[in-house]
Structure formats: structure tokens, C-alpha cells
Tab-separated table of C-alpha atoms in Angstrom:
chain	number	residue	atom	x	y	z
A	14	GLN	CA	-131.990	-20.431	-25.491
A	15	VAL	CA	-133.698	-23.723	-24.752
A	16	GLN	CA	-136.151	-24.603	-22.023
A	17	VAL	CA	-137.168	-28.067	-20.819
A	18	VAL	CA	-140.231	-28.013	-18.586
A	19	GLU	CA	-141.898	-30.938	-16.817
A	20	ALA	CA	-145.468	-31.198	-15.593
A	21	GLY	CA	-147.776	-33.776	-14.044
A	22	GLY	CA	-146.264	-34.798	-10.721
A	23	GLY	CA	-148.234	-35.072	-7.518
A	24	LEU	CA	-149.505	-37.292	-4.746
A	25	VAL	CA	-151.106	-40.621	-5.617
A	26	GLN	CA	-152.130	-43.708	-3.670
A	27	PRO	CA	-150.357	-47.026	-4.186
A	28	GLY	CA	-151.736	-48.732	-7.265
A	29	GLY	CA	-152.671	-45.429	-8.849
A	30	SER	CA	-151.498	-43.758	-12.033
A	31	LEU	CA	-149.855	-40.513	-13.070
A	32	ARG	CA	-148.785	-39.107	-16.402
A	33	LEU	CA	-145.742	-36.864	-16.651
A	34	SER	CA	-145.027	-34.643	-19.612
A	35	CYS	CA	-141.946	-32.706	-20.636
A	36	ALA	CA	-141.826	-30.102	-23.369
A	37	ALA	CA	-138.724	-28.594	-24.934
A	38	SER	CA	-138.907	-25.161	-26.516
A	39	GLY	CA	-136.685	-22.433	-27.844
A	40	SER	CA	-133.828	-22.418	-30.326
A	41	ILE	CA	-134.069	-26.097	-31.313
A	42	PHE	CA	-132.925	-27.681	-34.558
A	43	SER	CA	-133.631	-31.260	-33.538
A	44	ILE	CA	-133.925	-33.493	-30.493
A	45	ASN	CA	-132.186	-36.844	-30.170
A	46	ALA	CA	-132.861	-39.096	-27.191
A	47	MET	CA	-135.266	-37.997	-24.486
A	48	GLY	CA	-135.685	-39.639	-21.147
A	49	TRP	CA	-136.822	-39.657	-17.560
A	50	TYR	CA	-134.636	-40.051	-14.507
A	51	ARG	CA	-135.559	-40.043	-10.841
A	52	GLN	CA	-133.829	-39.257	-7.607
A	53	ALA	CA	-135.073	-40.313	-4.201
A	54	PRO	CA	-133.762	-38.630	-1.039
A	55	GLY	CA	-130.246	-39.753	-0.238
A	56	LYS	CA	-129.916	-41.695	-3.490
A	57	GLU	CA	-128.351	-41.127	-6.875
A	58	ARG	CA	-130.267	-40.021	-9.945
A	59	ASP	CA	-131.134	-43.135	-11.946
A	60	LEU	CA	-132.542	-43.779	-15.390
A	61	VAL	CA	-136.239	-44.639	-15.473
A	62	ALA	CA	-136.903	-44.758	-19.203
A	63	ARG	CA	-135.407	-43.466	-22.418
A	64	ILE	CA	-136.675	-43.099	-25.981
A	65	THR	CA	-134.800	-42.364	-29.196
A	66	THR	CA	-135.953	-40.178	-32.057
A	67	PHE	CA	-137.242	-43.264	-33.845
A	68	GLY	CA	-139.100	-44.650	-30.852
A	69	ALA	CA	-136.719	-47.272	-29.491
A	70	THR	CA	-137.212	-47.518	-25.741
A	71	THR	CA	-135.214	-48.581	-22.692
A	72	TYR	CA	-136.622	-49.118	-19.204
A	73	ALA	CA	-135.206	-49.701	-15.756
A	74	ASP	CA	-136.034	-53.214	-14.590
A	75	SER	CA	-137.974	-51.826	-11.649
A	76	VAL	CA	-140.546	-50.117	-13.897
A	77	LYS	CA	-140.882	-52.565	-16.790
A	78	GLY	CA	-144.491	-53.475	-17.404
A	79	ARG	CA	-145.759	-50.536	-15.327
A	80	PHE	CA	-144.352	-47.418	-16.990
A	81	THR	CA	-144.555	-46.414	-20.646
A	82	ILE	CA	-142.486	-43.698	-22.294
A	83	SER	CA	-143.616	-42.032	-25.509
A	84	ARG	CA	-142.863	-38.886	-27.452
A	85	ASP	CA	-144.493	-36.499	-29.884
A	86	ASN	CA	-141.736	-35.224	-32.139
A	87	ALA	CA	-143.967	-32.548	-33.657
A	88	LYS	CA	-144.474	-31.068	-30.194
A	89	ASN	CA	-140.938	-31.714	-28.871
A	90	THR	CA	-142.610	-33.477	-25.964
A	91	VAL	CA	-141.958	-36.702	-24.078
A	92	TYR	CA	-144.423	-38.444	-21.788
A	93	LEU	CA	-144.167	-40.983	-18.999
A	94	GLN	CA	-147.321	-42.944	-18.190
A	95	MET	CA	-146.910	-44.496	-14.754
A	96	ASN	CA	-149.339	-47.224	-13.681
A	97	SER	CA	-149.481	-49.499	-10.648
A	98	LEU	CA	-147.421	-47.021	-8.694
A	99	LYS	CA	-145.590	-48.190	-5.572
A	100	PRO	CA	-144.258	-46.246	-2.590
A	101	GLU	CA	-140.741	-46.978	-3.823
A	102	ASP	CA	-141.509	-44.945	-6.960
A	103	THR	CA	-141.537	-41.829	-4.786
A	104	ALA	CA	-138.856	-39.452	-6.067
A	105	VAL	CA	-138.206	-36.267	-7.960
A	106	TYR	CA	-138.537	-37.083	-11.642
A	107	TYR	CA	-136.316	-35.252	-14.117
A	108	CYS	CA	-136.694	-34.992	-17.856
A	109	SER	CA	-133.599	-35.097	-20.021
A	110	ALA	CA	-133.186	-34.201	-23.671
A	111	ARG	CA	-130.224	-34.208	-26.013
A	112	ILE	CA	-130.898	-31.204	-28.191
A	113	VAL	CA	-129.188	-29.905	-31.296
A	114	THR	CA	-129.595	-26.154	-31.150
A	115	ALA	CA	-130.236	-23.871	-34.092
A	116	GLN	CA	-126.518	-23.078	-33.925
A	117	GLY	CA	-125.703	-26.754	-34.570
A	118	VAL	CA	-124.440	-27.599	-31.087
A	119	MET	CA	-125.637	-30.747	-29.265
A	120	ILE	CA	-126.289	-30.113	-25.586
A	121	GLY	CA	-127.849	-32.234	-22.864
A	122	TYR	CA	-130.618	-30.419	-21.034
A	123	TRP	CA	-132.402	-31.230	-17.781
A	124	GLY	CA	-135.783	-30.097	-16.597
A	125	GLN	CA	-136.297	-28.624	-13.156
A	126	GLY	CA	-137.815	-31.814	-11.750
A	127	THR	CA	-141.302	-32.752	-10.614
A	128	GLN	CA	-142.143	-34.494	-7.346
A	129	VAL	CA	-143.992	-37.803	-7.435
A	130	THR	CA	-145.169	-39.124	-4.086
A	131	VAL	CA	-146.853	-42.502	-3.737
A	132	SER	CA	-148.470	-42.833	-0.352
A	133	SER	CA	-151.730	-43.828	1.300
């Protein structure tokens, strides 16, 4: 059994900052890529940022220069530092992780989502 749990969402004013975290726990052998996606009402879920085991990162054009993804492999945790937030960043943010279980099976897991609202 594997759990992926996000934390850190909330309400912030435009120009503000938030830090999201996502921790994986349970029957884990290793974790490959981890990432953050977001879904605004009426829209599809889109990639925000992604990071490999070795730290290579990918960002959506809309967040480059404002958001930073990082991970702590020892803690099976990925972070998303969000600065200079805009109202259009408002969405439910989901963590994703490609996990190799203790049984040797690679499975993609999603967190439950955390709401980020940018509004004055």
C-alpha cells in the first residue's frame, strides 16, 4: 500500500507565495519522476513541473521563473515553491509520483489534490 499526500495549499493575494509539499509513504522500493499538475474549473489537468530522480526539471511555460520544484529523496518528498502568484494560478494542484513498489511493480500514483486560490 502506498499513499501520496499533499499539503500547503490555501488562499494568497496576487504577488504572494506558497509552498506545496507532497510525501509518499508505504511499500516503496524507489520513486522515479515526481511532479505537480493543476486543474482549474472546466479545464483539463495540465503539467506544472516535473523532476526526475537525479534532479532534472521541466516546467510549464506559464510558471517558468516563478515556480521551483525540488525533491528530497531521503524523505520521498517533492516540493513546489510558488512565487509571484497570479489569479490564473488558481486551481487544484495534484502531486504525481511514479513509484516502484516493494513488489517490483511500477505504478503511477496521484495525491488527493490541494486547492490554491490567488485572489485579493
